[in-house]
mmCIF file of C-alpha atoms in Angstrom:
data_model
loop_
_atom_site.group_PDB
_atom_site.id
_atom_site.type_symbol
_atom_site.label_atom_id
_atom_site.label_comp_id
_atom_site.label_asym_id
_atom_site.label_seq_id
_atom_site.Cartn_x
_atom_site.Cartn_y
_atom_site.Cartn_z
ATOM 1 C CA MET L 1 -0.107 0.015 -0.563
ATOM 2 C CA SER L 2 0.979 3.038 -0.599
ATOM 3 C CA LEU L 3 1.810 6.145 2.115
ATOM 4 C CA LEU L 4 -1.835 7.870 1.225
ATOM 5 C CA ASP L 5 -3.585 4.682 1.104
ATOM 6 C CA ARG L 6 -2.058 3.578 4.585
ATOM 7 C CA TRP L 7 -2.617 7.143 6.165
ATOM 8 C CA LYS L 8 -6.612 7.140 4.953
ATOM 9 C CA ASN L 9 -7.048 3.753 6.799
ATOM 10 C CA LEU L 10 -4.935 5.287 9.526
ATOM 11 C CA ALA L 11 -6.855 8.218 9.464
ATOM 12 C CA GLU L 12 -9.786 6.939 12.656
ATOM 13 C CA ASP L 13 -7.416 6.052 14.862
ATOM 14 C CA TRP L 14 -5.065 9.275 14.656
ATOM 15 C CA SER L 15 -7.886 11.429 15.517
ATOM 16 C CA SER L 16 -8.587 9.958 18.675
ATOM 17 C CA TRP L 17 -4.842 9.595 19.306
ATOM 18 C CA ALA L 18 -4.465 13.468 18.338
ATOM 19 C CA ARG L 19 -7.663 14.534 20.569
ATOM 20 C CA ASP L 20 -7.508 12.245 23.483
ATOM 21 C CA PRO L 21 -7.199 15.385 26.495
ATOM 22 C CA GLY L 22 -3.407 15.790 27.489
ATOM 23 C CA HIS L 23 -2.106 12.374 26.126
ATOM 24 C CA ASP L 24 -0.031 13.627 23.668
ATOM 25 C CA PHE L 25 2.127 15.505 25.377
ATOM 26 C CA TYR L 26 5.066 14.871 23.295
ATOM 27 C CA PHE L 27 2.916 17.252 21.192
ATOM 28 C CA TRP L 28 1.646 19.929 22.982
ATOM 29 C CA HIS L 29 4.586 20.557 25.601
ATOM 30 C CA PHE L 30 7.550 20.199 23.035
ATOM 31 C CA ASN L 31 7.299 19.549 19.215
ATOM 32 C CA LEU L 32 4.351 21.997 19.198
ATOM 33 C CA PRO L 33 6.309 25.103 20.832
ATOM 34 C CA SER L 34 9.045 24.648 19.058
ATOM 35 C CA LEU L 35 7.495 24.919 15.650
ATOM 36 C CA LEU L 36 5.441 27.758 16.324
ATOM 37 C CA ARG L 37 8.739 29.951 17.554
ATOM 38 C CA MET L 38 9.982 29.687 13.515
ATOM 39 C CA VAL L 39 5.933 31.171 12.661
ATOM 40 C CA PRO L 40 6.436 35.297 11.750
ATOM 41 C CA PRO L 41 4.730 36.843 14.314
ATOM 42 C CA GLU L 42 3.017 39.228 10.961
ATOM 43 C CA ALA L 43 1.669 36.248 9.439
ATOM 44 C CA LYS L 44 -1.953 36.917 8.475
ATOM 45 C CA ARG L 45 -3.304 34.067 5.688
ATOM 46 C CA ALA L 46 -2.195 30.842 6.329
ATOM 47 C CA LEU L 47 -2.526 27.251 4.968
ATOM 48 C CA ASP L 48 -2.277 24.501 6.996
ATOM 49 C CA LEU L 49 -1.138 21.709 4.719
ATOM 50 C CA GLY L 50 -2.067 17.917 5.778
ATOM 51 C CA CYS L 51 -3.745 19.343 8.287
ATOM 52 C CA GLY L 52 -5.259 16.127 9.575
ATOM 53 C CA GLU L 53 -7.987 16.478 12.469
ATOM 54 C CA GLY L 54 -6.681 20.710 13.003
ATOM 55 C CA ARG L 55 -4.973 21.127 16.312
ATOM 56 C CA VAL L 56 -2.506 23.092 14.798
ATOM 57 C CA SER L 57 -4.656 25.358 11.915
ATOM 58 C CA ARG L 58 -7.275 25.806 15.281
ATOM 59 C CA HIS L 59 -4.205 27.391 17.349
ATOM 60 C CA LEU L 60 -3.673 29.409 14.853
ATOM 61 C CA LEU L 61 -7.064 30.594 14.576
ATOM 62 C CA ARG L 62 -7.055 31.379 18.393
ATOM 63 C CA ALA L 63 -3.471 33.777 17.480
ATOM 64 C CA GLY L 64 -5.500 35.527 15.201
ATOM 65 C CA VAL L 65 -4.516 33.929 11.737
ATOM 66 C CA ASP L 66 -6.706 33.563 9.073
ATOM 67 C CA VAL L 67 -6.049 29.753 8.476
ATOM 68 C CA VAL L 68 -7.514 27.254 5.778
ATOM 69 C CA GLY L 69 -6.715 23.880 6.562
ATOM 70 C CA LEU L 70 -6.094 20.879 3.805
ATOM 71 C CA ASP L 71 -5.936 17.552 3.697
ATOM 72 C CA ILE L 72 -6.337 13.897 1.450
ATOM 73 C CA SER L 73 -8.547 11.869 4.343
ATOM 74 C CA PRO L 74 -12.265 12.562 3.952
ATOM 75 C CA TYR L 75 -12.168 11.522 7.421
ATOM 76 C CA LEU L 76 -9.960 14.043 8.345
ATOM 77 C CA VAL L 77 -11.443 16.880 6.854
ATOM 78 C CA ARG L 78 -14.825 16.379 8.299
ATOM 79 C CA LYS L 79 -13.360 16.468 12.341
ATOM 80 C CA ALA L 80 -11.475 19.166 11.368
ATOM 81 C CA LEU L 81 -14.627 21.137 10.006
ATOM 82 C CA ASP L 82 -16.460 19.703 13.097
ATOM 83 C CA GLY L 83 -13.731 20.823 15.533
ATOM 84 C CA ASP L 84 -13.913 24.049 18.220
ATOM 85 C CA PRO L 85 -13.389 25.962 16.820
ATOM 86 C CA PRO L 86 -14.554 24.852 13.459
ATOM 87 C CA LEU L 87 -12.291 25.354 10.298
ATOM 88 C CA ARG L 88 -12.341 26.274 6.811
ATOM 89 C CA THR L 89 -10.854 23.322 5.561
ATOM 90 C CA ILE L 90 -10.241 21.834 1.689
ATOM 91 C CA LEU L 91 -10.137 18.083 0.645
ATOM 92 C CA ALA L 92 -7.396 18.418 -1.960
ATOM 93 C CA ASP L 93 -3.877 16.291 -2.234
ATOM 94 C CA GLY L 94 -0.722 18.272 -1.135
ATOM 95 C CA THR L 95 1.225 17.651 -4.351
ATOM 96 C CA ASP L 96 -1.619 19.571 -6.298
ATOM 97 C CA LEU L 97 -2.723 22.605 -4.535
ATOM 98 C CA PRO L 98 -6.608 24.396 -5.489
ATOM 99 C CA PHE L 99 -4.991 27.689 -5.457
ATOM 100 C CA ARG L 100 -3.725 30.803 -7.211
ATOM 101 C CA ASN L 101 0.097 31.514 -6.597
ATOM 102 C CA GLY L 102 0.771 33.972 -3.654
ATOM 103 C CA VAL L 103 -2.424 34.000 -1.784
ATOM 104 C CA PHE L 104 -0.713 33.153 1.582
ATOM 105 C CA ASP L 105 1.838 34.215 3.522
ATOM 106 C CA LEU L 106 2.779 30.839 5.772
ATOM 107 C CA VAL L 107 2.172 27.467 4.671
ATOM 108 C CA ILE L 108 2.631 25.415 8.035
ATOM 109 C CA ALA L 109 3.401 21.267 7.313
ATOM 110 C CA SER L 110 3.061 20.063 10.890
ATOM 111 C CA MET L 111 4.005 16.581 10.785
ATOM 112 C CA SER L 112 2.882 15.437 7.612
ATOM 113 C CA LEU L 113 5.899 15.872 4.542
ATOM 114 C CA GLN L 114 6.979 12.665 5.882
ATOM 115 C CA ASP L 115 3.789 11.099 4.994
ATOM 116 C CA ILE L 116 3.557 12.475 1.578
ATOM 117 C CA THR L 117 5.193 10.271 -1.059
ATOM 118 C CA ASP L 118 5.882 13.297 -3.712
ATOM 119 C CA ALA L 119 7.542 15.839 -0.638
ATOM 120 C CA PRO L 120 9.462 17.745 -3.478
ATOM 121 C CA LYS L 121 5.935 18.211 -5.525
ATOM 122 C CA ALA L 122 4.381 19.498 -1.968
ATOM 123 C CA ILE L 123 7.137 21.661 -1.483
ATOM 124 C CA ASP L 124 7.126 23.362 -4.568
ATOM 125 C CA GLU L 125 3.743 23.760 -4.192
ATOM 126 C CA ALA L 126 3.960 25.508 -1.278
ATOM 127 C CA SER L 127 6.197 27.785 -2.626
ATOM 128 C CA ARG L 128 4.538 28.924 -5.207
ATOM 129 C CA VAL L 129 1.406 29.389 -3.077
ATOM 130 C CA LEU L 130 3.590 31.463 -1.231
ATOM 131 C CA GLU L 131 4.128 35.192 -1.697
ATOM 132 C CA PRO L 132 7.684 36.710 -1.742
ATOM 133 C CA GLY L 133 8.638 37.123 1.456
ATOM 134 C CA GLY L 134 6.840 34.660 2.824
ATOM 135 C CA THR L 135 7.649 31.103 4.781
ATOM 136 C CA LEU L 136 7.353 27.624 5.088
ATOM 137 C CA CYS L 137 7.583 26.254 8.457
ATOM 138 C CA LEU L 138 8.030 22.391 8.808
ATOM 139 C CA SER L 139 7.915 19.456 11.482
ATOM 140 C CA VAL L 140 9.108 16.139 10.500
ATOM 141 C CA VAL L 141 9.774 13.344 12.350
ATOM 142 C CA HIS L 142 13.652 13.676 12.824
ATOM 143 C CA PRO L 143 15.851 11.539 10.354
ATOM 144 C CA LEU L 144 18.177 10.084 12.688
ATOM 145 C CA SER L 145 15.165 9.137 14.759
ATOM 146 C CA SER L 146 13.194 7.513 11.708
ATOM 147 C CA TRP L 147 16.613 5.651 10.537
ATOM 148 C CA GLN L 148 16.537 4.241 14.137
ATOM 149 C CA ALA L 149 13.282 2.804 13.815
ATOM 150 C CA ILE L 150 14.782 1.361 10.521
ATOM 151 C CA SER L 151 17.757 0.283 11.237
ATOM 152 C CA SER L 152 16.783 -1.505 15.103
ATOM 153 C CA ARG L 153 14.279 -3.873 13.182
ATOM 154 C CA PRO L 154 15.659 -7.582 12.698
ATOM 155 C CA ASP L 155 15.502 -7.785 9.067
ATOM 156 C CA SER L 156 17.074 -4.329 8.757
ATOM 157 C CA ASP L 157 20.412 -5.795 7.440
ATOM 158 C CA HIS L 158 22.164 -2.850 8.476
ATOM 159 C CA THR L 159 20.561 -0.240 6.694
ATOM 160 C CA SER L 160 22.732 3.223 5.843
ATOM 161 C CA TYR L 161 21.091 6.169 7.230
ATOM 162 C CA PHE L 162 21.467 7.472 3.502
ATOM 163 C CA GLU L 163 19.121 4.798 1.780
ATOM 164 C CA GLU L 164 15.918 6.544 1.533
ATOM 165 C CA ARG L 165 12.678 4.021 2.193
ATOM 166 C CA ASP L 166 9.133 4.189 3.893
ATOM 167 C CA TYR L 167 8.880 2.304 6.607
ATOM 168 C CA ASP L 168 6.167 1.367 9.920
ATOM 169 C CA GLU L 169 6.671 2.436 13.480
ATOM 170 C CA HIS L 170 4.409 1.545 16.659
ATOM 171 C CA VAL L 171 4.551 4.943 18.866
ATOM 172 C CA TYR L 172 3.626 4.061 22.219
ATOM 173 C CA ILE L 173 2.350 6.942 25.119
ATOM 174 C CA GLY L 174 1.140 5.441 28.770
ATOM 175 C CA GLU L 175 -1.874 3.233 27.369
ATOM 176 C CA LYS L 176 -1.999 3.930 23.513
ATOM 177 C CA SER L 177 0.014 2.842 21.070
ATOM 178 C CA ILE L 178 -0.661 3.712 17.211
ATOM 179 C CA HIS L 179 0.950 2.215 14.273
ATOM 180 C CA LEU L 180 2.562 4.832 11.688
ATOM 181 C CA HIS L 181 3.629 4.921 8.322
ATOM 182 C CA SER L 182 5.906 7.280 7.468
ATOM 183 C CA ALA L 183 8.988 7.794 4.912
ATOM 184 C CA HIS L 184 12.613 8.383 6.186
ATOM 185 C CA ARG L 185 14.477 11.056 3.972
ATOM 186 C CA THR L 186 18.150 12.519 5.250
ATOM 187 C CA VAL L 187 18.460 16.268 6.645
ATOM 188 C CA SER L 188 20.413 17.224 3.407
ATOM 189 C CA SER L 189 16.925 15.954 1.070
ATOM 190 C CA TYR L 190 14.736 18.265 2.940
ATOM 191 C CA PHE L 191 17.579 21.297 2.877
ATOM 192 C CA LEU L 192 17.530 20.582 -1.381
ATOM 193 C CA MET L 193 13.624 20.169 -1.650
ATOM 194 C CA LEU L 194 13.142 23.777 -0.378
ATOM 195 C CA ALA L 195 16.209 24.924 -2.329
ATOM 196 C CA GLU L 196 14.701 23.595 -5.176
ATOM 197 C CA ALA L 197 11.605 25.420 -5.000
ATOM 198 C CA GLY L 198 12.993 28.582 -3.968
ATOM 199 C CA LEU L 199 13.192 28.705 -0.410
ATOM 200 C CA VAL L 200 15.663 29.619 1.670
ATOM 201 C CA CYS L 201 16.362 28.073 4.673
ATOM 202 C CA ASP L 202 16.926 31.029 7.508
ATOM 203 C CA TYR L 203 16.357 28.439 10.264
ATOM 204 C CA MET L 204 16.547 24.802 11.691
ATOM 205 C CA ALA L 205 15.956 23.434 14.838
ATOM 206 C CA GLU L 206 16.519 19.818 16.556
ATOM 207 C CA PRO L 207 13.784 20.513 19.453
ATOM 208 C CA ARG L 208 15.548 18.946 22.936
ATOM 209 C CA PRO L 209 13.601 18.902 26.257
ATOM 210 C CA SER L 210 14.728 20.630 29.162
ATOM 211 C CA ALA L 211 15.703 19.377 32.511
ATOM 212 C CA ALA L 212 12.797 20.476 33.758
ATOM 213 C CA MET L 213 10.450 19.720 31.207
ATOM 214 C CA VAL L 214 11.842 16.106 31.742
ATOM 215 C CA GLN L 215 11.467 15.667 35.384
ATOM 216 C CA LYS L 216 7.547 17.115 34.798
ATOM 217 C CA TYR L 217 7.191 14.612 31.453
ATOM 218 C CA PRO L 218 9.725 11.621 31.972
ATOM 219 C CA GLY L 219 8.636 9.921 29.030
ATOM 220 C CA LEU L 220 10.839 13.131 27.072
ATOM 221 C CA ALA L 221 13.917 11.580 28.889
ATOM 222 C CA ASP L 222 15.372 9.593 25.317
ATOM 223 C CA MET L 223 15.213 13.238 23.752
ATOM 224 C CA ARG L 224 17.871 14.573 25.924
ATOM 225 C CA ARG L 225 20.137 12.447 24.000
ATOM 226 C CA ASN L 226 18.144 11.411 20.434
ATOM 227 C CA PRO L 227 16.755 13.824 18.497
ATOM 228 C CA ARG L 228 12.921 13.355 17.547
ATOM 229 C CA PHE L 229 11.909 15.761 15.611
ATOM 230 C CA LEU L 230 13.742 18.130 12.585
ATOM 231 C CA HIS L 231 12.358 22.089 12.162
ATOM 232 C CA ILE L 232 13.088 24.078 8.887
ATOM 233 C CA ARG L 233 11.895 26.874 8.380
ATOM 234 C CA GLY L 234 12.187 28.119 4.173
ATOM 235 C CA ARG L 235 11.706 32.045 3.410
ATOM 236 C CA LYS L 236 10.492 33.139 -0.121
ATOM 237 C CA VAL L 237 12.791 34.924 -2.314
ATOM 238 C CA SER L 238 12.430 36.636 -5.485
ATOM 239 C CA LEU L 239 15.103 35.826 -7.904
ATOM 240 C CA PRO L 240 16.273 38.437 -10.423
ATOM 241 C CA ALA L 241 14.947 38.188 -13.929
ATOM 242 C CA ALA L 242 17.493 37.363 -16.394
ATOM 243 C CA GLY L 243 19.712 39.556 -17.804
ATOM 244 C CA ALA L 244 19.425 42.161 -14.603
#
């Protein structure tokens, strides 16, 4: 099955996982705050690329950003529409965005690009719908983490970090687990995708929890040693005209 088909089947489980109050502390208290530090404070019009059930979109809405959520899963789009506050949400493919050029000043992709098979095309489309000077803020599973998930399998045969491939991973928090399907890519692959889409990378983070945060949430302890998330910001530049 493709990543797309697998995620369509996973949609209901993911919505339950994401909407369990206080459950996903990795996201709420660690991943999301680091991602939001990249968002320019002047952002007004945003596209949430791969919005899922809408948790990032709702946060942006409450911060005063005019946001549109987009997802390819009909189930997740319905959940986003039914959220509080309800979202303007579009059912569409992230590699073929139904928007004119330059209509957003922010595209945010929270843990979605690793789940899109043609990620270079999705980033190219994100760049297209950004106005000059606009930003793409993305978070993905850190490539070292995805490589460790692959190489720890008994059948990995000492897989190289540089070999990009799809993989499965079981994630556990408390009594809950979820079976995720994603693509392992290298750090340099993400930088190259942005560069080829006309985006200049001006910020990168490998968030690391503080000792105080680990004391409050012991489940974060391993992330003091091993990066779990990678955050990158790309700013759209206006290239000089030919012959200029």
